[in-house]
Coordinates of C-alpha atoms and ligand atoms in Angstrom, one line a residue:
M25 CA 28.7 -36.6 17.3
Q26 CA 30.3 -35.3 14.4
Y27 CA 31.0 -36.7 10.9
I28 CA 34.2 -37.0 8.9
S29 CA 35.0 -37.8 5.3
T30 CA 37.0 -40.8 4.4
R31 CA 39.3 -38.6 2.4
G32 CA 39.9 -36.1 5.2
Q33 CA 39.8 -32.8 3.0
V34 CA 36.6 -31.4 4.5
P35 CA 35.7 -30.0 8.1
A36 CA 33.5 -32.3 10.1
V37 CA 29.8 -32.1 10.0
S38 CA 26.5 -32.8 11.8
F39 CA 24.5 -35.8 11.5
S40 CA 21.6 -33.7 9.5
T41 CA 24.3 -32.2 7.3
A42 CA 26.0 -35.6 6.4
V43 CA 22.7 -37.2 5.6
A44 CA 21.4 -34.0 3.5
Q45 CA 24.6 -34.2 1.5
G46 CA 25.0 -37.8 0.9
L47 CA 28.6 -37.5 -0.7
A48 CA 31.1 -35.4 1.4
P49 CA 32.4 -32.6 -0.9
D50 CA 35.8 -33.9 -1.2
G51 CA 34.4 -37.1 -2.7
G52 CA 34.7 -39.1 0.3
L53 CA 32.1 -40.9 2.4
Y54 CA 31.0 -39.7 5.8
L55 CA 31.8 -41.8 9.0
P56 CA 31.3 -41.0 12.7
E57 CA 34.2 -39.3 13.9
K58 CA 34.8 -42.0 16.8
L59 CA 32.7 -45.3 17.0
P60 CA 30.7 -45.5 20.1
N61 CA 31.3 -48.5 22.3
L62 CA 27.7 -50.1 22.6
R63 CA 28.8 -52.9 25.3
P64 CA 27.4 -50.8 28.3
H65 CA 23.8 -50.7 26.3
L66 CA 23.4 -54.4 25.2
G67 CA 21.8 -55.8 28.4
E68 CA 19.2 -53.2 28.3
W69 CA 18.8 -53.1 24.5
S70 CA 18.0 -56.8 24.2
K71 CA 14.5 -56.1 25.7
L72 CA 13.6 -53.5 23.3
S73 CA 11.1 -53.8 20.4
Y74 CA 12.7 -53.2 16.8
A75 CA 11.7 -49.4 16.6
E76 CA 12.6 -48.9 20.2
L77 CA 16.0 -50.5 19.4
C78 CA 16.4 -48.2 16.6
E79 CA 15.5 -45.3 18.4
A80 CA 18.0 -46.0 21.1
F81 CA 20.7 -46.6 18.5
F82 CA 20.0 -43.5 16.4
A83 CA 19.8 -41.3 19.7
I84 CA 23.7 -42.0 19.9
F85 CA 24.3 -40.6 16.2
A86 CA 21.7 -38.1 15.6
T87 CA 22.6 -35.8 18.1
D88 CA 21.5 -32.8 16.6
I89 CA 17.9 -34.3 16.3
D90 CA 15.5 -33.4 19.2
S91 CA 14.8 -36.5 20.9
A92 CA 11.1 -36.2 20.5
E93 CA 11.3 -35.8 16.9
L94 CA 13.7 -38.8 16.5
K95 CA 11.5 -40.8 18.5
E96 CA 8.5 -40.1 16.1
V97 CA 10.4 -40.3 12.9
V98 CA 11.6 -43.8 13.7
A99 CA 8.3 -45.1 15.1
R100 CA 6.8 -44.3 11.8
S101 CA 9.4 -46.0 9.6
Y102 CA 8.4 -49.4 10.7
T103 CA 4.7 -49.4 10.3
K104 CA 4.6 -50.4 6.8
F105 CA 6.3 -53.9 7.5
D106 CA 3.9 -56.9 7.4
H107 CA 5.5 -58.8 10.2
A108 CA 5.4 -58.1 13.8
D109 CA 9.1 -58.9 14.5
I110 CA 10.0 -56.5 11.6
A111 CA 13.2 -58.7 10.9
P112 CA 12.2 -62.0 11.9
I113 CA 14.5 -65.1 12.1
V114 CA 13.4 -68.5 10.6
K115 CA 15.4 -71.5 12.0
L116 CA 16.0 -74.0 9.2
D117 CA 17.8 -76.6 11.2
D118 CA 20.4 -76.4 14.3
D119 CA 23.2 -75.0 12.2
R120 CA 21.3 -72.5 9.6
Y121 CA 18.9 -69.6 10.4
V122 CA 17.7 -67.0 8.1
L123 CA 17.1 -63.2 9.0
E124 CA 14.1 -62.0 6.8
L125 CA 14.7 -58.6 5.5
F126 CA 12.0 -58.8 3.0
H127 CA 8.8 -57.6 5.1
G128 CA 9.0 -53.8 4.1
P129 CA 6.5 -52.2 1.7
T130 CA 9.0 -53.0 -1.7
L131 CA 10.0 -56.7 -0.4
A132 CA 13.7 -55.8 -0.3
F133 CA 16.2 -54.8 2.6
K134 CA 16.6 -51.5 1.2
D135 CA 13.3 -50.6 2.8
F136 CA 14.9 -50.6 6.3
A137 CA 17.0 -47.5 5.3
L138 CA 14.8 -45.9 2.7
Q139 CA 11.5 -45.8 4.9
L140 CA 13.7 -44.1 7.7
L141 CA 15.6 -41.8 5.2
G142 CA 12.1 -40.4 3.7
N143 CA 11.0 -39.6 7.2
L144 CA 14.3 -37.9 8.2
Y145 CA 14.1 -35.7 4.9
E146 CA 10.5 -34.9 5.9
S147 CA 11.4 -33.7 9.1
Q148 CA 14.3 -31.6 8.0
I149 CA 12.0 -30.1 5.1
A150 CA 9.6 -29.2 8.3
R151 CA 12.3 -27.8 10.2
T152 CA 14.0 -25.8 7.4
R153 CA 10.8 -25.1 5.2
S154 CA 13.2 -25.6 2.1
H155 CA 12.1 -28.1 -0.8
I156 CA 14.2 -31.1 -1.9
S157 CA 14.5 -32.7 -5.1
V158 CA 15.9 -36.2 -4.9
L159 CA 17.5 -37.7 -7.9
G160 CA 18.7 -41.5 -8.3
A161 CA 19.5 -44.1 -10.8
T162 CA 18.6 -47.5 -10.2
S163 CA 18.8 -51.2 -11.6
G164 CA 15.7 -52.1 -9.6
D165 CA 15.5 -52.2 -6.0
T166 CA 17.0 -49.0 -4.7
G167 CA 14.5 -47.1 -6.9
A168 CA 11.4 -48.8 -5.7
A169 CA 12.5 -48.6 -1.9
A170 CA 13.4 -44.8 -2.4
I171 CA 10.0 -44.0 -4.3
H172 CA 8.2 -45.8 -1.5
G173 CA 10.2 -44.1 1.3
L174 CA 9.3 -40.5 -0.4
L175 CA 5.7 -41.2 -1.3
G176 CA 3.5 -38.4 -0.8
K177 CA 6.1 -36.7 1.4
E178 CA 5.4 -32.7 1.6
G179 CA 8.1 -30.8 0.1
V180 CA 10.0 -33.8 -1.7
T181 CA 9.9 -34.4 -5.4
T182 CA 11.5 -37.7 -6.8
F183 CA 13.2 -38.5 -9.8
I184 CA 14.3 -41.7 -10.5
L185 CA 16.2 -43.0 -13.4
Y186 CA 16.3 -46.7 -15.0
P187 CA 17.1 -48.4 -18.0
D188 CA 14.0 -49.0 -20.0
G189 CA 13.1 -52.5 -20.6
R190 CA 16.1 -53.8 -18.5
I191 CA 14.7 -54.1 -15.0
S192 CA 12.1 -56.9 -14.0
P193 CA 8.4 -56.2 -15.1
L194 CA 7.4 -56.4 -11.2
Q195 CA 10.0 -54.0 -10.1
E196 CA 8.8 -51.5 -12.8
R197 CA 5.5 -51.8 -11.6
Q198 CA 6.6 -51.1 -8.0
M199 CA 8.1 -47.8 -9.3
T200 CA 5.4 -46.7 -11.8
C201 CA 2.1 -47.9 -10.3
T202 CA 2.2 -45.6 -7.1
G203 CA -0.4 -43.0 -8.2
A204 CA 1.6 -40.4 -6.2
D205 CA 2.1 -37.0 -8.1
N206 CA 5.4 -36.1 -6.5
V207 CA 7.2 -39.2 -8.0
F208 CA 8.6 -39.5 -11.5
P209 CA 9.9 -42.7 -12.7
L210 CA 12.1 -41.9 -15.9
A211 CA 12.7 -44.7 -18.3
I212 CA 16.1 -44.0 -19.9
K213 CA 16.8 -45.2 -23.5
G214 CA 20.1 -47.1 -22.6
S215 CA 21.8 -49.1 -19.9
F216 CA 22.0 -48.6 -16.3
D217 CA 25.7 -47.3 -16.5
D218 CA 24.2 -44.6 -18.8
A219 CA 21.6 -43.5 -16.2
Q220 CA 24.1 -43.6 -13.6
T221 CA 26.6 -41.5 -15.6
A222 CA 23.8 -38.7 -16.5
M223 CA 22.7 -38.7 -13.0
K224 CA 26.5 -38.1 -11.7
T225 CA 26.8 -35.3 -14.3
V226 CA 23.5 -33.6 -13.0
F227 CA 25.0 -33.6 -9.4
E228 CA 28.2 -32.1 -10.5
D229 CA 26.3 -29.0 -11.8
R230 CA 26.3 -27.1 -8.3
E231 CA 24.1 -23.9 -9.5
F232 CA 21.5 -26.7 -10.7
A233 CA 21.8 -28.7 -7.5
A234 CA 21.5 -25.5 -5.1
E235 CA 18.6 -24.3 -7.3
V236 CA 16.7 -27.5 -7.0
G237 CA 17.9 -28.6 -3.5
L238 CA 19.4 -31.7 -4.9
S239 CA 19.8 -34.8 -2.7
A240 CA 21.1 -38.4 -3.1
V241 CA 19.5 -41.6 -2.1
N242 CA 22.1 -44.3 -2.9
S243 CA 23.9 -46.4 -0.6
I244 CA 26.5 -44.2 0.2
N245 CA 24.3 -42.0 2.3
L246 CA 25.4 -42.6 6.0
A247 CA 21.7 -42.7 7.3
R248 CA 21.4 -45.9 5.2
I249 CA 24.4 -47.5 6.7
L250 CA 23.2 -46.8 10.4
A251 CA 19.7 -47.9 9.6
Q252 CA 21.0 -51.4 8.5
C253 CA 23.2 -51.7 11.5
V254 CA 20.0 -52.1 13.8
Y255 CA 18.8 -55.4 12.2
Y256 CA 22.2 -56.9 13.2
L257 CA 21.6 -55.9 16.7
S258 CA 18.0 -57.2 16.8
A259 CA 19.2 -60.6 15.0
Y260 CA 21.7 -61.1 17.6
F261 CA 19.4 -60.7 20.6
R262 CA 16.9 -62.8 18.9
L263 CA 19.1 -65.8 18.4
P264 CA 19.1 -68.4 21.0
E265 CA 22.0 -67.5 23.6
D266 CA 23.9 -70.4 23.2
V267 CA 24.1 -69.8 19.3
R268 CA 24.6 -66.0 19.1
D269 CA 28.3 -65.9 19.7
D270 CA 29.2 -68.9 17.7
I271 CA 27.4 -67.9 14.3
T272 CA 28.7 -66.4 11.3
F273 CA 26.5 -63.6 9.5
V274 CA 26.3 -64.5 5.8
V275 CA 25.4 -61.4 3.6
P276 CA 24.5 -61.4 -0.2
T277 CA 26.8 -58.6 -1.4
G278 CA 26.9 -56.0 -4.1
N279 CA 27.6 -52.4 -3.1
F280 CA 28.9 -53.6 0.4
G281 CA 26.7 -51.6 2.3
N282 CA 24.7 -54.4 4.1
V283 CA 27.7 -56.1 5.2
L284 CA 29.7 -53.1 6.2
A285 CA 26.8 -52.0 8.7
G286 CA 27.3 -55.4 10.4
W287 CA 31.0 -55.2 10.4
L288 CA 30.6 -51.6 12.0
V289 CA 28.4 -52.7 14.7
Q290 CA 30.8 -55.4 15.5
R291 CA 33.5 -53.1 16.0
M292 CA 31.3 -50.9 18.3
G293 CA 31.3 -54.1 20.5
L294 CA 28.6 -56.4 19.5
P295 CA 30.3 -59.8 20.0
I296 CA 29.5 -61.0 16.2
K297 CA 31.7 -64.0 15.4
G298 CA 32.3 -63.0 11.6
F299 CA 30.9 -62.4 8.0
R300 CA 30.6 -64.3 4.9
V301 CA 30.5 -62.2 2.0
A302 CA 28.4 -63.8 -0.6
T303 CA 28.8 -62.5 -4.1
N304 CA 27.3 -63.7 -7.5
Q305 CA 29.3 -64.1 -10.6
N306 CA 30.4 -60.4 -10.3
D307 CA 32.8 -61.4 -7.8
I308 CA 35.2 -58.4 -7.3
L309 CA 35.0 -58.4 -3.5
H310 CA 35.4 -62.5 -3.5
R311 CA 38.5 -62.1 -5.3
L312 CA 39.8 -59.7 -3.0
F313 CA 39.1 -61.5 0.1
Q314 CA 40.6 -64.6 -1.2
A315 CA 43.9 -62.9 -2.5
G316 CA 44.1 -59.5 -1.6
T317 CA 43.9 -57.8 -4.9
Y318 CA 41.0 -55.5 -5.9
Q319 CA 40.6 -55.6 -9.5
L320 CA 37.8 -54.3 -11.8
D321 CA 36.2 -56.6 -14.3
E322 CA 33.3 -56.4 -16.9
V323 CA 29.7 -56.4 -15.1
A324 CA 28.0 -59.5 -16.4
P325 CA 24.2 -59.4 -15.8
S326 CA 22.9 -62.2 -13.5
V327 CA 19.7 -63.6 -12.2
A328 CA 20.7 -61.7 -8.9
P329 CA 20.7 -58.2 -10.6
S330 CA 20.8 -56.0 -7.5
M331 CA 24.3 -57.5 -7.0
D332 CA 25.4 -57.0 -10.5
I333 CA 28.2 -54.5 -9.3
Q334 CA 32.0 -54.2 -10.0
V335 CA 33.0 -51.0 -7.9
A336 CA 31.5 -51.4 -4.5
S337 CA 30.9 -48.0 -3.4
N338 CA 30.8 -48.7 0.4
F339 CA 34.2 -50.4 0.2
E340 CA 36.0 -47.1 0.6
R341 CA 34.5 -47.1 4.4
F342 CA 36.0 -50.6 5.1
L343 CA 39.4 -49.2 3.4
Y344 CA 39.4 -46.1 5.9
Y345 CA 39.5 -48.6 9.0
A346 CA 41.7 -51.2 7.3
E347 CA 44.3 -48.6 6.5
G348 CA 44.5 -47.3 10.1
C349 CA 42.0 -44.3 9.6
D350 CA 44.7 -42.5 7.3
P351 CA 42.6 -40.5 4.7
K352 CA 45.6 -39.8 2.9
K353 CA 46.3 -43.5 2.3
V354 CA 42.5 -43.9 1.2
R355 CA 43.1 -41.0 -1.4
E356 CA 46.2 -42.9 -2.7
I357 CA 44.4 -46.3 -3.0
I358 CA 41.3 -44.7 -4.7
Q359 CA 43.4 -42.7 -7.1
T360 CA 45.7 -45.7 -8.1
F361 CA 42.3 -47.8 -8.5
K362 CA 40.7 -45.1 -10.5
E363 CA 43.9 -44.9 -13.0
T364 CA 44.5 -48.5 -13.3
G365 CA 41.5 -50.4 -12.3
K366 CA 43.4 -52.3 -9.8
Y367 CA 45.1 -52.2 -6.4
V368 CA 47.3 -54.8 -4.9
F369 CA 47.3 -54.7 -1.1
K370 CA 50.5 -55.8 0.6
N371 CA 49.0 -57.0 3.8
F372 CA 45.5 -56.9 3.2
D373 CA 43.8 -57.6 6.7
S374 CA 40.7 -59.7 6.1
T375 CA 40.4 -60.8 9.8
G376 CA 36.6 -61.4 10.5
F377 CA 35.8 -61.9 6.8
I378 CA 35.3 -65.0 4.8
S379 CA 33.8 -64.9 1.0
S380 CA 32.0 -67.0 -1.4
R381 CA 30.9 -66.8 -5.3
S382 CA 27.7 -68.2 -6.8
D383 CA 27.2 -68.0 -10.5
D384 CA 23.6 -68.4 -12.1
A385 CA 23.8 -72.3 -12.6
Q386 CA 24.5 -72.6 -8.9
I387 CA 21.9 -70.2 -7.6
E388 CA 19.3 -72.0 -9.6
Q389 CA 20.5 -75.1 -8.0
I390 CA 20.7 -73.7 -4.6
I391 CA 17.1 -72.5 -4.8
K392 CA 16.0 -76.0 -5.6
D393 CA 18.0 -77.7 -3.0
V394 CA 17.0 -75.5 -0.3
Y395 CA 13.4 -75.9 -1.4
L396 CA 13.8 -79.5 -1.3
K397 CA 15.7 -79.9 2.0
Y398 CA 13.8 -77.2 3.9
G399 CA 10.6 -76.4 2.1
Y400 CA 11.6 -72.9 2.1
V401 CA 12.0 -70.6 -1.1
V402 CA 14.8 -68.3 -1.1
D403 CA 15.2 -65.4 -4.0
P404 CA 18.3 -65.6 -6.1
H405 CA 20.2 -63.1 -4.2
T406 CA 19.6 -64.7 -0.8
A407 CA 20.6 -68.2 -2.7
C408 CA 24.0 -66.9 -3.0
G409 CA 24.4 -67.1 0.7
F410 CA 23.7 -70.6 0.9
E411 CA 27.1 -71.7 -0.8
Q412 CA 27.9 -75.4 0.2
G413 CA 30.7 -76.8 2.0
F414 CA 30.8 -74.3 4.7
E415 CA 31.0 -76.0 8.2
G416 CA 29.5 -74.2 11.1
K417 CA 26.5 -72.1 12.2
E418 CA 25.4 -69.5 9.8
I419 CA 22.6 -66.9 9.8
I420 CA 22.0 -66.1 6.1
L421 CA 20.5 -62.4 5.5
A422 CA 17.5 -62.9 3.2
T423 CA 17.6 -59.7 1.0
A424 CA 14.5 -60.0 -1.1
H425 CA 11.2 -61.9 -1.3
P426 CA 11.3 -64.6 -4.0
A427 CA 8.2 -63.2 -5.6
K428 CA 10.2 -60.6 -6.9
F429 CA 11.9 -62.9 -9.4
P430 CA 9.1 -65.2 -10.5
D431 CA 10.8 -66.4 -13.6
T432 CA 14.0 -67.6 -11.8
I433 CA 12.0 -69.3 -9.1
Q434 CA 9.5 -71.0 -11.7
A435 CA 12.7 -72.2 -13.4
A436 CA 14.4 -73.6 -10.3
I437 CA 11.5 -75.2 -8.5
G438 CA 8.7 -75.5 -11.1
E439 CA 6.6 -73.4 -8.9
N440 CA 5.5 -69.8 -8.8
S441 CA 6.3 -67.4 -5.8
T442 CA 3.6 -64.8 -5.2
H443 CA 2.9 -62.0 -2.9
A444 CA -0.3 -60.2 -2.4
S445 CA 1.4 -56.5 -2.5
L446 CA 2.6 -57.6 -6.2
E447 CA -0.5 -59.2 -7.4
V448 CA -2.2 -55.9 -6.6
L449 CA 0.2 -54.1 -8.8
K450 CA -0.6 -56.1 -11.9
S451 CA -4.0 -54.5 -12.4
K452 CA -2.7 -50.7 -11.9
E453 CA -1.8 -48.2 -14.6
I454 CA 1.9 -47.7 -15.3
V455 CA 3.0 -44.0 -15.3
K456 CA 6.4 -43.4 -16.5
H457 CA 8.0 -40.9 -18.5
S458 CA 10.7 -41.3 -21.6
V459 CA 13.8 -39.3 -21.2
I460 CA 17.0 -39.3 -23.2
P461 CA 20.0 -40.2 -21.0
S462 CA 21.5 -36.4 -21.3
P463 CA 21.9 -34.3 -18.4
A464 CA 20.4 -31.5 -20.2
A465 CA 17.4 -33.4 -20.8
I466 CA 16.9 -34.5 -17.3
K467 CA 17.5 -31.2 -15.9
A468 CA 14.8 -29.6 -18.1
F469 CA 12.3 -32.3 -17.2
M470 CA 13.1 -31.7 -13.4
R471 CA 12.9 -27.9 -13.9
A472 CA 9.3 -28.3 -15.2
R473 CA 8.1 -30.6 -12.8
I474 CA 9.3 -28.8 -9.3
Ligands
LIG508 C1 21.0 -54.0 -2.9 C2 20.7 -55.3 -3.0 C3 21.8 -56.4 -2.5 C4 23.3 -55.9 -2.2 O1 23.4 -55.2 -1.1 P1 24.7 -54.3 -0.9 O2 24.5 -53.4 0.2 O3 24.9 -53.2 -2.2 O4 25.7 -55.1 -0.7 C5 21.6 -57.6 -2.2 N1 20.4 -58.2 -2.6 C6 19.2 -57.4 -2.9 C7 18.0 -58.3 -3.0 C8 19.3 -56.0 -2.9 O5 18.6 -55.3 -3.3

């Protein structure tokens, strides 16, 4: 299987190259040259364990990785989850199910992809004997999941930029209390945007990138999307047979990576009925699915910070298919959007999608209502999925454990949510480095540590 760019201006590459590069050199995102048909496999796959299912799925895509090696990489990636089902389903009532995606080491769904990505990097390093430097910017969950995916990996040094004082104290502890000597959390004086801008500038310095073996772990990496496809398959197989073809998957959405994975699996033949894109008050995608206009707005910080995103980077992958796999059309739309902050679709085809939006007050109310009705505590991101007024059967993806957001939970239900892995962190030493958000300062810091 080869991988092409959504912008169509670079040659197709292998799986390993697409994963190592992250972003395609023409600025586009990688996609499989052709989506496989999974239908012939579904009967057999329905009997597999989570790790076996993941291995069978990746065998179709990672065709340049030796099958014994792939098996070993995948098996290792799901050993640090604290639930035997890896992605268990909880039934709330006949119409409502929850898919719990927070049983990994950092208690958010990003562990599904970043545990695997860390092991893919490691096996690649063993094969090529080269060193990799991972640089990322985070507003919380991605950084923690990336650090825990790369912790102690031979040949990888990890640098994660985050805005000092602007992520939750527990998220900071997940990044800074690891005790690992190949991980450097860099607290930036400034906002998440400052951190992200500085990071992008470092990536644009191709000489530096080659010198340190720079790689990206943000959600544009194809391996992350593919790893997320697996829990849609697993959820479908675990749902009762009389429910699975008649249920909408509800996905709390920011960068559109999570819901895109489900949508791709549907295109590959899994008979999922449809999706609801659930946003917080940063609702660019909700407005798009309602009215067909993609229009930038200011980011308004919310109690669901991992969804405080306006430009959803993975939307470009959806666009590629929505525009009939025409890279020229994708380039035009992206260009117009870049120049004007807006794109009006003439015939926006939102088949298979509905959407919803929840502001901070609604999120708090939902956490309370769900708790009173079911005795079940949802985190502020997951709460967006419980929008009232929807008729029909739904499975809501629980993207984080509520204990990561104790203040919001306390305010909503008057009780604390805790998790042993977070309690342990509270007595550990914080090790972080202060850096100004200038590309030169970041590069100097990295050179000194590699
Ligand atoms: C990252 C994240 C999201 C948003 O997922 P996308 O793939 O960016 O749409 C939602 N909830 C939580 C808890 C997250 O960490």
